[in-house]
Amino acid sequence: MTNLLLSNQSLKALLTSCKTIHQALQIHAQTVVNGIHHDPFLLTPLISFFAFSNSPTALHHSSLLFSQINTPDLFLYNAMIKAHSHSHAPHHALSLYKSMLASETYPDSFTFPYLLKSCARLMSLKIGVQVHCHVTKNGFESDIFVLNSLMNLYCVLGDMQNACKVFDESPVRDLVSFNTLINGFVQAGFARCSLQFFGEMRGICVQPDGYTFVALLSACSSLEDCETGKKVHCLAYKKLGYFGSNGLLMNALVDMYAKCGYLEMAERVLMSGVIGGKSVVAAWTSVLSAYARRGEVEVARRIFDQMGDRDVVSWTAMINGYSCAGQFEEALELFVQLEDLGMEPDEVAVVAAQSACAQLGALESGRRIHHKYAGENWPRGQNRELISSVVDMYAKCGSIDSALDIFCNISDYLKTTFLYNSIISGLAHHGLGESAITLFKEMEILGLRPDEVTFVALLCACGHSGLVDDGKKLFESMLTVYGISPQMEHYGCMVDLLGRAGCLDEAYTFILTMPFKANAVIWRALLSACKIYGDVELAKIASKEILAMERDHGGRYVMLSNMLAHIDQHDEAASVRKAIDNVGILKPPGWSYIEMNGALQKFLAGDKSHPEAKAIELMLWDISMGLKSIGHVSASKMVFDLD
DNA sequence: CTAGGGTTAG
């Protein structure tokens, strides 16, 4: 553009034919140059253009423009609320609504669907119920768009009772209402209900569409019910005719066959379609992750390599595929490659990366990824799954201070049972039993329901901190207060707790009075306690049980021989070692990892191949001398060298 | 005056 001055009228005309954000920015620049950037007749179309363009930077731009307007009208408010409702920060939509009411501008039937969408994105029941009240107060409770949005909100929150209530009490219903509920049931984990509800829908002759079939196939996927899936496949064909070009429906179909384990069928359906672009990527991603879940990670990788286009979802599927196979280094490496290609990982990808870091103990990578993608100022910092993966990563990498630091700064409404499970188990492993119990109480105050995992973490915390009475009380309360029946792991924790505290007889009685037969893990917990307290008789009982249960597990022989060595029964120790030789068992070598300057250092017992092996040995020697000088007695004399 | 609700895969 030259220095030609453009009038308000011509700029407005230009805007109507404007196609890209770049063009709109140029027009905006012109309004500034011309000093007419406060003209509401220009600002309104500019703001709505940016607001509707689905890009974070454009949204930011429209927010700036919006803030310059003294009295925005309802249309502008609706445009901004809509734009924020599908942004990374949907809570802005609610602030906008508040300031809208404050400036005495009142909502219409277009306002509520976006507000409700924002509540759904925020997963906030509290705010959602408030907005529901406003819907009623303003008399929009029979607007079909508002009602369907309301139903969707309750579905997303997993509150199917209220979703059904809205449906039942609604004077108007359409196919979208039915589809919302059918899909809601699936997403909330009630796939059977979704199929049943579809039956009711057919009973009153409501004709399904593509959306309906996608939801039904998703139900069959989650149930891994291929028989019903095939019926849905046929019905879709009967109702819709050829749908090979419907990308979403084809994906749902491919995914259904893949999840049910019919991988050849999935691939055949995929090939039979004429889908392209994003849909092909999605369909191959479904197949890829099915192979990964099946444990065929190499096949998954081959598909990944052969895919022409790949998006973040495909990369994440492959990253999780590696993690699933225990190949965490490959998983992390792939994430870094994704970054190097300049792709923007989303929250699910970052969660996958953090979990690989957690498994590797890769603190430096974990911290880098945290700061880059999930820092406080980052909009994704609002994602609950992401938050708990970060906390979990720090806790598992031994940086409990960082984990606590982040945890303490999380708003209550973002806290979940998962998050508490992560931090409580982190505290448990760091021997901070009291803090674990404190956080458990805090969790109750917030109204979060503890689950089985919470209690494993808590009992483990008590065990590691010698809190015998607290542990017993918590164990008792599981069934009586929380309605969770203790499983084998919980009994194991209790045996460990009692054993560590030296209550060996009590631990043994506990095992004998358990409602099910103790497994080897539990006997091993007892055996390990016997080792600490030198109870040979009980150790023999425990060993006998373990030997009877696990003929091919190397670990117990080592444990038993260690124990016998410790209590000076070298003859028996020798016989155990002989048993190992006879069966030909080798304990899988124990690895340990540490990440230094971004590189992973692996160590194996007795391994001297590290380039810095000499310096490391000197340092270790130095540390152990330091420990001895403050009175620490090494337990390493108990360990037999099996090599 | 303008605009709107429900879909897959990690």
XYZ file of C-alpha atoms (C1' of nucleotides) in Angstrom:
653
model
C 0.000 0.000 0.000
C 1.163 3.500 -0.756
C 0.718 6.643 1.274
C -2.713 7.011 -0.243
C -5.204 7.821 2.497
C -8.214 5.583 2.603
C -11.537 6.792 3.890
C -13.673 5.112 6.528
C -16.077 4.001 3.865
C -13.509 2.384 1.627
C -11.800 0.638 4.542
C -15.115 -0.744 5.671
C -15.776 -1.989 2.167
C -12.330 -3.595 2.120
C -13.058 -5.376 5.377
C -16.140 -7.083 4.023
C -14.059 -8.781 1.349
C -11.143 -9.423 3.701
C -10.052 -13.085 3.796
C -6.923 -13.456 5.928
C -5.730 -12.181 9.291
C -2.825 -10.556 7.528
C -5.157 -8.512 5.331
C -7.227 -7.491 8.343
C -4.069 -6.381 10.142
C -3.153 -4.220 7.137
C -6.581 -2.628 7.223
C -6.224 -2.002 10.926
C -2.838 -0.411 10.307
C -4.479 1.902 7.795
C -7.078 3.025 10.340
C -4.256 3.900 12.737
C -2.315 5.766 10.042
C -5.427 7.685 9.149
C -6.198 8.419 12.782
C -9.633 6.858 12.482
C -8.986 3.798 14.636
C -11.595 4.869 17.176
C -14.423 4.831 14.698
C -16.908 2.247 16.061
C -18.189 1.477 12.561
C -14.728 0.292 11.641
C -13.807 -1.271 14.957
C -16.846 -3.505 15.144
C -16.228 -5.431 11.911
C -12.483 -5.501 12.673
C -13.039 -6.961 16.117
C -15.502 -9.541 14.904
C -13.179 -10.513 12.094
C -10.345 -11.217 14.524
C -12.669 -12.764 17.062
C -14.046 -15.255 14.542
C -10.717 -16.151 12.976
C -9.820 -18.919 15.437
C -6.252 -17.827 16.097
C -4.803 -16.984 19.526
C -2.869 -13.941 18.303
C -5.879 -12.624 16.441
C -7.963 -13.129 19.561
C -5.451 -11.160 21.559
C -5.602 -8.461 18.922
C -9.380 -8.275 19.058
C -9.266 -8.106 22.864
C -6.997 -5.068 22.612
C -9.310 -3.418 20.137
C -12.329 -4.314 22.228
C -10.836 -2.719 25.323
C -10.694 0.599 23.471
C -14.444 0.731 23.054
C -16.339 2.592 25.765
C -19.764 1.062 25.368
C -19.660 -2.129 23.318
C -23.053 -3.317 22.124
C -24.581 -6.744 22.611
C -23.364 -7.922 19.232
C -19.751 -7.108 20.087
C -20.036 -8.746 23.481
C -21.457 -11.870 21.882
C -18.656 -11.906 19.330
C -16.000 -11.647 22.040
C -17.687 -14.221 24.268
C -17.887 -16.628 21.345
C -14.226 -16.104 20.485
C -13.134 -16.759 24.075
C -15.415 -19.741 24.502
C -13.209 -21.860 22.251
C -9.919 -20.231 23.189
C -7.343 -21.506 25.659
C -8.779 -19.185 28.300
C -12.534 -19.681 28.307
C -12.869 -18.005 31.704
C -12.434 -14.666 29.889
C -15.833 -15.287 28.343
C -17.342 -15.233 31.821
C -15.516 -12.052 32.820
C -16.826 -10.463 29.653
C -20.332 -11.541 30.595
C -19.894 -9.963 34.020
C -18.722 -6.638 32.641
C -21.486 -6.812 30.085
C -24.096 -7.056 32.858
C -22.286 -4.320 34.784
C -22.671 -1.986 31.819
C -26.368 -2.837 31.676
C -26.214 -4.756 28.452
C -28.404 -7.848 28.728
C -27.881 -11.267 27.182
C -29.946 -12.717 24.348
C -30.366 -16.255 23.055
C -27.001 -15.991 21.278
C -25.090 -15.198 24.467
C -25.920 -18.318 26.438
C -24.754 -21.083 24.103
C -21.241 -19.566 24.169
C -21.291 -18.954 27.894
C -22.344 -22.539 28.469
C -19.657 -23.720 26.076
C -17.112 -21.803 28.175
C -18.358 -23.481 31.352
C -18.077 -26.844 29.627
C -14.515 -26.070 28.553
C -13.694 -24.970 32.105
C -15.347 -28.116 33.478
C -16.788 -26.001 36.230
C -20.077 -27.204 37.659
C -20.221 -24.270 40.047
C -20.083 -21.606 37.343
C -22.230 -23.730 35.065
C -25.044 -23.873 37.599
C -24.846 -20.105 38.006
C -25.168 -19.604 34.266
C -28.059 -22.084 34.259
C -29.792 -19.815 36.791
C -29.258 -16.844 34.507
C -30.772 -18.810 31.630
C -33.895 -19.403 33.695
C -34.025 -15.858 35.046
C -33.767 -14.372 31.591
C -36.410 -16.656 30.181
C -34.362 -18.640 27.669
C -35.259 -22.048 29.023
C -37.224 -23.033 25.957
C -34.676 -21.919 23.381
C -33.523 -25.079 21.675
C -29.961 -23.799 21.175
C -29.649 -22.806 24.825
C -31.133 -26.088 26.007
C -28.840 -28.190 23.885
C -25.837 -26.246 25.152
C -27.033 -26.761 28.689
C -27.358 -30.493 28.132
C -23.914 -30.570 26.626
C -22.524 -28.809 29.691
C -23.941 -31.399 32.080
C -22.728 -34.195 29.801
C -19.189 -32.835 29.749
C -19.242 -32.618 33.537
C -20.346 -36.238 33.650
C -23.577 -35.187 35.361
C -25.881 -37.317 33.238
C -28.727 -37.017 35.715
C -29.036 -33.302 35.170
C -28.433 -33.689 31.450
C -31.398 -36.083 31.281
C -33.436 -33.808 33.519
C -32.974 -30.909 31.087
C -33.920 -33.236 28.235
C -36.996 -34.619 29.989
C -38.308 -31.239 31.068
C -37.614 -29.571 27.766
C -40.631 -28.511 25.714
C -38.572 -28.699 22.523
C -36.179 -31.344 21.235
C -34.425 -31.946 17.982
C -31.886 -34.371 16.584
C -29.067 -32.363 18.180
C -30.651 -32.949 21.605
C -30.647 -36.702 20.995
C -27.116 -36.693 19.622
C -25.870 -34.655 22.565
C -27.219 -37.180 25.043
C -26.051 -40.201 23.057
C -22.578 -38.767 22.851
C -22.744 -37.557 26.448
C -23.380 -41.062 27.716
C -20.354 -42.377 25.842
C -18.035 -39.630 27.034
C -19.220 -40.010 30.619
C -18.404 -43.715 30.455
C -21.948 -45.053 30.074
C -21.629 -46.540 26.615
C -24.384 -49.096 27.256
C -26.817 -46.295 28.165
C -25.935 -44.537 24.963
C -26.874 -47.574 22.876
C -30.046 -48.015 24.878
C -30.994 -44.375 24.432
C -30.479 -44.741 20.700
C -33.032 -47.546 20.839
C -35.542 -45.164 22.419
C -34.797 -42.590 19.769
C -35.500 -45.086 17.016
C -38.663 -46.129 18.857
C -40.120 -42.682 18.337
C -38.918 -42.566 14.743
C -36.247 -39.873 15.036
C -33.915 -40.378 12.080
C -30.200 -40.591 12.945
C -27.535 -38.653 11.062
C -23.770 -38.875 10.741
C -23.217 -37.374 14.202
C -25.398 -40.106 15.699
C -23.388 -42.878 14.072
C -20.068 -41.382 15.124
C -21.263 -41.377 18.741
C -22.615 -44.931 18.488
C -19.368 -46.226 16.995
C -17.490 -44.502 19.761
C -19.697 -46.366 22.237
C -18.838 -49.682 20.540
C -15.136 -48.770 20.609
C -15.135 -48.172 24.322
C -17.092 -51.373 24.938
C -14.866 -53.211 22.463
C -18.133 -54.609 21.183
C -17.446 -55.407 17.560
C -20.738 -57.239 17.026
C -22.769 -54.133 17.822
C -20.196 -52.090 15.924
C -20.857 -54.109 12.772
C -24.601 -53.589 13.189
C -24.067 -49.835 13.482
C -21.846 -50.008 10.399
C -24.686 -51.665 8.424
C -27.331 -49.323 9.736
C -25.238 -46.277 8.839
C -24.897 -47.622 5.316
C -28.639 -48.240 5.131
C -29.549 -44.772 6.401
C -26.864 -42.629 4.829
C -25.907 -44.560 1.745
C -22.246 -44.451 0.788
C -20.363 -42.406 3.366
C -16.806 -43.137 2.335
C -16.096 -39.447 2.010
C -17.356 -38.529 5.482
C -14.016 -38.217 7.238
C -15.278 -38.203 10.788
C -17.584 -41.154 10.290
C -14.860 -43.132 8.529
C -12.481 -42.382 11.404
C -15.005 -43.509 13.963
C -15.482 -46.735 12.000
C -11.756 -47.389 11.603
C -11.233 -46.639 15.268
C -14.019 -48.995 16.273
C -12.503 -51.916 14.355
C -9.024 -51.021 15.582
C -10.046 -50.799 19.250
C -11.847 -54.129 18.962
C -8.630 -55.661 17.693
C -9.814 -56.184 14.102
C -6.813 -54.421 12.641
C -7.067 -55.937 9.159
C -10.690 -54.834 8.987
C -9.737 -51.364 10.218
C -7.144 -51.044 7.483
C -9.508 -52.404 4.837
C -12.200 -49.868 5.785
C -9.573 -47.142 5.768
C -8.440 -48.043 2.263
C -12.014 -48.303 0.987
C -12.765 -44.672 1.778
C -11.969 -41.602 -0.229
C -11.073 -39.431 2.714
C -8.145 -37.078 2.618
C -6.273 -34.458 4.606
C -6.810 -34.456 8.335
C -9.100 -37.470 8.240
C -6.516 -39.830 6.757
C -4.050 -38.758 9.403
C -6.613 -39.397 12.120
C -7.558 -42.813 10.762
C -3.945 -43.997 10.494
C -3.330 -42.643 13.975
C -6.103 -44.901 15.254
C -4.495 -47.909 13.582
C -1.046 -46.911 14.810
C -2.113 -46.708 18.426
C -3.992 -49.982 18.188
C -0.722 -51.677 17.202
C 1.077 -49.877 20.023
C -1.533 -50.997 22.564
C -1.153 -54.539 21.304
C 2.552 -54.262 22.114
C 3.690 -54.169 18.479
C 5.567 -50.940 18.826
C 7.772 -51.606 15.775
C 4.728 -51.990 13.545
C 3.346 -48.789 15.014
C 6.624 -47.069 14.200
C 6.534 -48.370 10.619
C 3.069 -46.892 10.149
C 4.233 -43.672 11.764
C 7.179 -43.466 9.355
C 5.036 -44.259 6.338
C 2.342 -41.708 7.105
C 2.614 -38.878 4.617
C 1.187 -36.292 6.971
C 1.402 -36.429 10.711
C -0.124 -34.125 13.250
C 0.466 -33.635 16.956
C -2.017 -36.413 17.704
C -0.044 -38.919 15.612
C 3.191 -37.913 17.325
C 1.570 -38.232 20.728
C 0.206 -41.656 19.834
C 3.723 -42.784 18.920
C 5.237 -41.215 22.051
C 2.700 -42.997 24.225
C 3.299 -46.151 22.204
C 6.944 -46.103 23.243
C 6.036 -45.377 26.854
C 3.563 -48.234 26.778
C 6.409 -50.539 25.721
C 8.639 -49.176 28.469
C 10.849 -47.389 25.923
C 10.847 -44.045 27.683
C 14.062 -42.781 26.125
C 12.591 -43.210 22.645
C 9.428 -41.507 23.843
C 11.283 -38.450 25.094
C 13.493 -38.376 22.023
C 10.436 -38.328 19.785
C 8.991 -35.420 21.708
C 12.204 -33.464 21.199
C 12.089 -34.277 17.480
C 8.568 -32.927 17.349
C 9.810 -29.706 18.913
C 12.772 -29.526 16.540
C 10.396 -29.738 13.601
C 8.797 -26.582 14.893
C 5.516 -28.253 15.752
C 3.573 -26.907 18.669
C 2.834 -29.701 21.161
C -0.576 -29.448 22.775
C -1.422 -30.376 26.338
C -1.873 -34.085 25.653
C 1.551 -34.223 23.991
C 3.136 -32.397 26.909
C 1.483 -34.804 29.338
C 2.987 -37.699 27.354
C 6.422 -36.063 27.509
C 6.186 -35.336 31.235
C 5.205 -38.884 31.968
C 8.209 -40.196 30.017
C 10.447 -37.784 31.954
C 8.928 -38.995 35.210
C 9.707 -42.614 34.340
C 13.253 -41.738 33.317
C 13.957 -39.434 36.216
C 14.850 -36.869 33.578
C 14.495 -33.841 35.803
C 16.238 -31.370 33.517
C 14.154 -32.250 30.473
C 11.049 -32.316 32.604
C 11.739 -28.883 33.985
C 12.554 -27.476 30.544
C 9.320 -28.830 29.079
C 7.368 -27.597 32.069
C 8.696 -24.071 31.740
C 8.297 -23.994 28.000
C 4.742 -25.292 27.722
C 3.052 -25.354 31.074
C 4.323 -22.381 33.058
C 1.909 -20.309 35.091
C 1.409 -17.676 32.434
C 0.787 -20.254 29.810
C -2.871 -20.765 29.062
C -2.353 -24.495 29.070
C -1.386 -24.185 32.722
C -5.149 -24.392 33.246
C -5.345 -27.978 32.055
C -5.869 -30.300 35.003
C -4.229 -33.343 33.416
C -1.212 -31.301 32.464
C -0.870 -29.835 35.946
C -0.880 -33.211 37.599
C 1.569 -34.641 35.081
C 3.999 -31.837 35.934
C 3.610 -32.324 39.675
C 3.984 -36.062 39.202
C 7.117 -35.568 37.106
C 8.832 -33.446 39.782
C 7.795 -35.856 42.522
C 9.036 -38.917 40.618
C 12.281 -37.158 39.672
C 12.998 -36.596 43.335
C 12.335 -32.890 43.342
C 9.552 -32.918 45.898
C 10.161 -29.238 46.706
C 9.373 -28.197 43.143
C 6.340 -30.475 43.147
C 5.056 -28.887 46.357
C 5.855 -25.419 45.139
C 3.690 -25.883 42.056
C 1.024 -27.724 43.980
C 0.625 -24.897 46.479
C 0.053 -22.383 43.702
C -2.729 -24.325 42.000
C -6.208 -22.870 42.383
C -8.593 -25.127 44.249
C -10.968 -25.495 41.312
C -8.174 -27.063 39.262
C -7.341 -29.667 41.886
C -8.402 -33.237 41.225
C -8.131 -36.602 42.898
C -5.411 -37.462 40.359
C -3.394 -34.443 41.393
C -3.670 -35.325 45.074
C -2.718 -38.913 44.293
C 0.452 -37.668 42.609
C 1.540 -35.346 45.364
C 0.578 -37.692 48.205
C 2.478 -40.570 46.676
C 5.411 -38.225 46.035
C 5.435 -37.224 49.688
C 5.152 -40.877 50.659
C 8.251 -41.814 48.679
C 10.152 -38.930 50.224
C 9.304 -40.101 53.733
C 7.042 -37.126 54.420
C 4.156 -39.064 55.917
C 2.715 -36.251 58.034
C 2.490 -33.902 55.075
C 0.809 -36.635 53.067
C -1.877 -36.983 55.724
C -2.299 -33.211 55.952
C -2.903 -33.014 52.207
C -5.348 -35.883 52.436
C -7.383 -33.886 54.954
C -7.216 -30.856 52.681
C -8.501 -33.010 49.851
C -11.529 -33.998 51.910
C -12.288 -30.361 52.715
C -12.308 -29.620 48.992
C -14.860 -32.386 48.559
C -12.630 -34.556 46.367
C -13.307 -38.253 46.722
C -10.241 -40.375 47.408
C -9.910 -43.545 45.321
C -7.970 -46.815 45.609
C -4.785 -45.118 44.445
C -5.080 -42.434 47.114
C -5.094 -45.092 49.791
C -2.140 -46.963 48.346
C -0.225 -43.679 48.483
C -1.410 -42.882 51.999
C -0.671 -46.311 53.443
C 2.703 -46.231 51.761
C 3.303 -42.797 53.307
C 2.450 -44.121 56.752
C 4.673 -47.141 56.214
C 7.672 -45.062 55.194
C 7.229 -42.675 58.100
C 6.452 -45.172 60.839
C 2.925 -43.832 61.347
C 1.490 -47.189 62.379
C -1.639 -45.954 64.117
C -2.537 -43.489 61.351
C -2.075 -46.251 58.829
C -4.342 -48.620 60.719
C -7.029 -45.963 61.095
C -6.876 -45.064 57.414
C -7.085 -48.701 56.426
C -10.149 -49.152 58.635
C -11.778 -46.027 57.244
C -11.461 -47.182 53.644
C -14.580 -49.314 53.740
C -16.432 -47.730 56.641
C -16.062 -44.085 55.616
C -15.275 -44.113 51.883
C -16.911 -47.320 50.722
C -13.757 -48.598 49.032
C -13.015 -52.249 49.677
C -9.307 -52.760 50.263
C -7.580 -54.685 47.493
C -4.485 -56.844 47.538
C -2.225 -53.780 47.224
C -3.741 -52.187 50.296
C -3.226 -55.337 52.312
C 0.319 -55.376 50.992
C 0.853 -51.827 52.216
C -0.402 -52.815 55.648
C 1.911 -55.820 55.864
C 4.768 -53.588 54.803
C 3.757 -50.949 57.338
C 3.498 -53.418 60.215
C 6.667 -55.182 59.134
C 8.737 -52.020 58.921
C 7.523 -51.030 62.358
C 8.718 -54.380 63.735
C 5.251 -55.751 64.434
C 6.143 -59.021 62.719
C 3.647 -61.255 64.470
C 0.866 -58.808 63.873
C 1.841 -58.638 60.213
C 1.792 -62.436 59.985
C -1.604 -62.684 61.678
C -2.821 -59.964 59.334
C -1.797 -62.068 56.341
C -3.514 -65.152 57.728
C -6.777 -63.334 58.413
C -6.926 -61.542 55.049
C -10.093 -62.173 53.029
C -8.016 -63.549 50.155
C -4.869 -65.586 49.737
C -1.773 -63.438 50.029
C 0.303 -63.068 46.856
C 4.065 -63.172 46.575
C 4.387 -59.404 46.905
C 2.843 -59.538 50.350
C 5.014 -62.429 51.504
C 8.034 -60.603 50.184
C 7.105 -57.543 52.233
C 7.029 -59.771 55.290
C 10.292 -61.441 54.312
C 11.978 -58.102 53.948
C 10.786 -57.108 57.423
C 12.177 -60.395 58.754
C 15.490 -59.447 57.225
C 15.555 -56.133 59.058
C 14.559 -57.602 62.393
C 16.371 -60.929 62.023
C 13.374 -63.206 62.483
C 14.642 -66.429 60.941
C 11.646 -68.633 61.700
C 9.111 -66.308 60.138
C 11.482 -65.686 57.235
C 11.484 -69.411 56.475
C 7.699 -69.486 56.427
C 7.562 -66.493 54.119
C 10.247 -67.866 51.806
C 8.440 -71.163 51.536
C 5.294 -69.364 50.439
C 7.186 -67.304 47.899
C 9.064 -70.280 46.500
C 5.797 -72.150 46.087
C 4.260 -69.251 44.218
C 6.946 -68.037 41.870
C 9.135 -70.699 40.329
C 10.817 -68.406 37.860
C 11.282 -65.136 39.625
C 14.874 -64.269 40.384
C 14.283 -61.577 42.963
C 13.229 -63.788 45.826
C 16.375 -65.875 45.725
C 18.467 -62.789 46.052
C 16.337 -61.532 48.885
C 16.441 -64.838 50.696
C 20.143 -65.303 50.236
C 20.775 -61.741 51.332
C 18.765 -62.295 54.411
C 20.398 -65.555 55.327
C 23.806 -64.023 54.766
C 22.893 -61.219 57.056
C 21.945 -63.480 59.898
C 25.004 -65.676 59.487
C 23.514 -68.829 58.068
C 25.977 -69.166 55.291
C 25.226 -72.791 54.592
C 21.633 -72.013 53.797
C 22.675 -68.966 51.869
C 24.901 -71.090 49.756
C 22.091 -73.535 49.083
C 19.858 -70.762 47.879
C 22.547 -69.532 45.551
C 22.909 -73.055 44.286
C 19.189 -73.177 43.637
C 19.643 -70.087 41.520
C 22.377 -71.776 39.519
C 20.289 -74.890 39.057
C 17.224 -73.119 37.753
C 19.402 -70.853 35.705
C 17.783 -67.703 36.938
C 19.398 -64.378 36.468
C 18.098 -61.359 38.256
C 17.584 -58.746 35.571
C 20.341 -56.207 36.062
C 19.164 -53.123 37.917
C 19.659 -49.880 36.033
C 19.798 -46.467 37.410
C 19.501 -43.272 35.482
C 20.462 -39.695 36.001
C 20.119 -36.862 33.580
C 23.008 -34.411 33.353
C 23.016 -31.441 30.993
C 20.241 -32.979 28.999
C 22.033 -36.290 28.418
C 20.882 -39.454 30.074
C 23.585 -41.324 32.031
C 22.913 -44.986 32.650
C 24.586 -47.032 35.351
C 24.678 -50.745 35.883
C 26.010 -52.453 38.995
C 29.727 -53.077 38.568
C 29.776 -51.314 35.208
C 33.045 -49.493 34.577
C 32.454 -48.480 30.975
C 31.431 -44.925 31.719
C 34.084 -42.458 30.467
C 34.114 -40.775 33.851
C 34.033 -44.025 35.804
C 37.174 -43.213 37.827
C 35.930 -39.804 38.912
C 32.521 -41.245 39.774
C 34.081 -43.954 41.898
C 36.172 -41.401 43.751
C 33.113 -39.286 44.388
C 31.160 -42.295 45.658
C 34.000 -43.204 47.944
C 34.097 -39.657 49.234
C 30.369 -39.706 49.927
C 30.485 -43.026 51.735
C 33.367 -41.821 53.891
C 31.321 -38.748 54.701
C 28.381 -40.925 55.641
C 30.533 -43.143 57.846
C 31.925 -40.137 59.636
C 28.428 -39.143 60.732
C 27.659 -42.669 61.906
C 25.846 -44.240 58.962
C 26.287 -47.977 58.583
C 26.129 -49.288 55.069
C 23.786 -52.147 54.346
C 25.714 -53.145 51.248
C 27.500 -55.950 53.034
C 24.266 -57.894 52.717
C 24.343 -57.875 48.964
C 25.708 -60.862 47.147
C 27.524 -60.344 43.956
C 25.691 -62.499 41.455
C 27.886 -61.814 38.443
C -29.766 -5.483 10.544
C -25.373 -9.106 11.615
C -24.276 -14.602 14.586
C -25.825 -19.815 17.193
C -26.178 -25.680 19.751
C -24.200 -31.741 19.033
C -19.196 -35.462 16.104
C -13.363 -39.114 15.678
C -8.147 -40.318 16.751
C -3.487 -39.413 21.433
